[in-house]
Amino acid sequence: LEGIIAAHTRLSDVRGDIGQLIYCGYDINELAGQVSYEEVVYLLYHNHLPNAKELASLKAVLSGYRELPQGVIDMLTSLPKDCPPMHAIRTGVSALGCYDTTADDDNMDAQRRKALRLIAQIPVITAYFHRSRQGLPLVAPDATLGEAANFLWMIDGEKPSVEKESTIDMCYVLHADHGMNASTFSARVTIATLSDMYSAVTTAIGTLKGPLHGGANEGVIKMLKEIGSLDQVDAYVADCLAQKRKIMGIGHRVYKVLDPRAPHLKRMAQILSAKLGDPKWIQMSERIAEIMLTEKNLHANVDFYSATVYYSLGIPTDLFTPIFAIARTSGWTAHVLEQL
Ligand code: COA
């Protein structure tokens, strides 16, 4: 990478020293809970927030792009039922490239179309695989629903509550982009060889999957289940620290203060846990975060509380990282377009 400018982007700015995340000039705290995921997609693509007409037109484009080629559906439904969803999604995106006759068309309009199609189709790949592995009938996308609601509809087979939809929508907003993180960087490396959109996003999904990157949110729930109860937390964390084992969801390569996304997710986790009447998971999480701050001066990151949020919403653990991938597709593709 000698002499190569890699980390310059207009898309997002991660200020690790002061704990600030900015998307195209907007502080994440101005966006979270205020705008929808589709508005953030528009912002990343056009560098400004949409007006009502622009937003309606983007929503129509995305909902019109959802359906998958039959060959991809057949492939997804023939995968082993116990295949981890991130493998299925990575393979599904790669397969989409085989069915798109414009996959190698480098015209920028074609690139933008492919990018938007991936934003619309990755949730569908995830939902079809998830239904098929349970032996359940596939649920067709519903063009009247936005991205968050449609995904929940397609995995559950029932329309989500307003609260569930808005929670997932806010999670999408918080995960949409994050500067030159590992998966975005790998997507940019791939497209920098003038490969294609599908290859770039396939690369990114493979990179996000790792437990030190997007896979950490699944690791958090596994860890909480392994610990079992609040009174076991101190001993568990002490043991991990003694053995130099990483605590999932803690620490960050860039933020040396609190990850600005964490408080939004913590608040959601608290509300949902209280509603569920099972405060155990959030109490354990808070105690882990407290110890790690005192002992190592390390803060919770985006994955730490998102795990409890998804768990409280009844989302299967192995769909946590896919949800991250669904949301981050907006950032990956915007970066690929910027790189081009
Ligand atoms: N649990 C225990 N110790 C941790 C830790 C964690 N989650 N994260 C960092 N540390 C330790 C490091 O081992 C290092 O210890 P040392 O000084 O004794 O060698 C120290 O804290 C400082 O680490 P730092 O340089 O801040 O972290 P990093 O930049 O090397 O790594 C991560 C950043 C994200 C890869 C790392 O924090 C991690 O693996 N976290 C867990 C996985 C995770 O949640 N990933 C999602 C990130 S959004």
mmCIF file of C-alpha atoms and ligand atoms in Angstrom, residues 211-213 216 241 244-253 256 292 296 298 301-303, ligand 1:
data_model
loop_
_atom_site.group_PDB
_atom_site.id
_atom_site.type_symbol
_atom_site.label_atom_id
_atom_site.label_comp_id
_atom_site.label_asym_id
_atom_site.label_seq_id
_atom_site.Cartn_x
_atom_site.Cartn_y
_atom_site.Cartn_z
ATOM 1 C CA PRO A 211 -15.805 -12.846 14.913
ATOM 2 C CA LEU A 212 -13.478 -9.861 15.303
ATOM 3 C CA HIS A 213 -15.668 -7.865 12.865
ATOM 4 C CA ALA A 216 -18.941 -10.366 17.207
ATOM 5 C CA LEU A 241 -8.667 -11.568 31.045
ATOM 6 C CA LYS A 244 -6.064 -13.221 27.302
ATOM 7 C CA ARG A 245 -9.328 -14.336 25.728
ATOM 8 C CA LYS A 246 -11.286 -11.604 23.965
ATOM 9 C CA ILE A 247 -14.662 -10.517 25.311
ATOM 10 C CA MET A 248 -16.934 -10.182 22.292
ATOM 11 C CA GLY A 249 -18.488 -6.765 21.694
ATOM 12 C CA ILE A 250 -15.841 -4.923 23.678
ATOM 13 C CA GLY A 251 -13.041 -2.746 22.325
ATOM 14 C CA HIS A 252 -12.620 -1.001 19.018
ATOM 15 C CA ARG A 253 -9.807 -0.412 16.564
ATOM 16 C CA LYS A 256 -10.799 4.875 22.203
ATOM 17 C CA MET A 292 -14.035 -4.047 31.065
ATOM 18 C CA LYS A 296 -8.917 -2.450 30.640
ATOM 19 C CA LEU A 298 -12.190 -0.645 26.934
ATOM 20 C CA ASN A 301 -18.920 -1.368 20.718
ATOM 21 C CA VAL A 302 -21.864 -1.482 18.270
ATOM 22 C CA ASP A 303 -22.121 -5.267 18.490
HETATM 23 N N1 COA B 1 -11.461 -8.417 25.324
HETATM 24 C C1 COA B 1 -10.332 -8.513 26.045
HETATM 25 N N2 COA B 1 -9.235 -7.786 25.780
HETATM 26 C C2 COA B 1 -9.283 -6.950 24.740
HETATM 27 C C3 COA B 1 -10.414 -6.795 23.939
HETATM 28 C C4 COA B 1 -11.537 -7.581 24.268
HETATM 29 N N3 COA B 1 -12.647 -7.499 23.547
HETATM 30 N N4 COA B 1 -10.191 -5.892 22.981
HETATM 31 C C5 COA B 1 -8.932 -5.476 23.165
HETATM 32 N N5 COA B 1 -8.381 -6.115 24.215
HETATM 33 C C6 COA B 1 -7.048 -5.923 24.762
HETATM 34 C C7 COA B 1 -5.981 -6.203 23.728
HETATM 35 O O1 COA B 1 -5.644 -7.571 23.696
HETATM 36 C C8 COA B 1 -4.889 -5.326 24.232
HETATM 37 O O2 COA B 1 -4.337 -5.942 25.377
HETATM 38 P P1 COA B 1 -2.784 -5.814 25.734
HETATM 39 O O3 COA B 1 -2.543 -4.351 25.862
HETATM 40 O O4 COA B 1 -2.678 -6.573 26.993
HETATM 41 O O5 COA B 1 -2.075 -6.436 24.571
HETATM 42 C C9 COA B 1 -5.625 -4.094 24.723
HETATM 43 O O6 COA B 1 -6.910 -4.557 25.094
HETATM 44 C C10 COA B 1 -5.751 -2.945 23.764
HETATM 45 O O7 COA B 1 -6.315 -3.422 22.578
HETATM 46 P P2 COA B 1 -6.585 -2.426 21.381
HETATM 47 O O8 COA B 1 -5.268 -2.085 20.732
HETATM 48 O O9 COA B 1 -7.444 -1.319 21.835
HETATM 49 O O10 COA B 1 -7.468 -3.302 20.411
HETATM 50 P P3 COA B 1 -7.171 -3.698 18.920
HETATM 51 O O11 COA B 1 -7.175 -2.455 18.120
HETATM 52 O O12 COA B 1 -5.983 -4.567 18.864
HETATM 53 O O13 COA B 1 -8.413 -4.596 18.519
HETATM 54 C C11 COA B 1 -10.656 -5.227 18.203
HETATM 55 C C12 COA B 1 -9.683 -4.063 18.227
HETATM 56 C C13 COA B 1 -12.024 -4.696 17.835
HETATM 57 C C14 COA B 1 -10.221 -6.229 17.122
HETATM 58 C C15 COA B 1 -10.675 -5.885 19.578
HETATM 59 O O14 COA B 1 -11.058 -4.941 20.546
HETATM 60 C C16 COA B 1 -11.554 -7.110 19.647
HETATM 61 O O15 COA B 1 -11.149 -8.178 19.200
HETATM 62 N N6 COA B 1 -12.791 -6.981 20.224
HETATM 63 C C17 COA B 1 -13.690 -8.111 20.327
HETATM 64 C C18 COA B 1 -14.381 -8.409 19.009
HETATM 65 C C19 COA B 1 -15.388 -7.344 18.645
HETATM 66 O O16 COA B 1 -16.229 -6.958 19.446
HETATM 67 N N7 COA B 1 -15.331 -6.901 17.392
HETATM 68 C C20 COA B 1 -16.267 -5.924 16.859
HETATM 69 C C21 COA B 1 -15.598 -4.620 16.633
HETATM 70 S S1 COA B 1 -16.780 -3.368 16.173
#
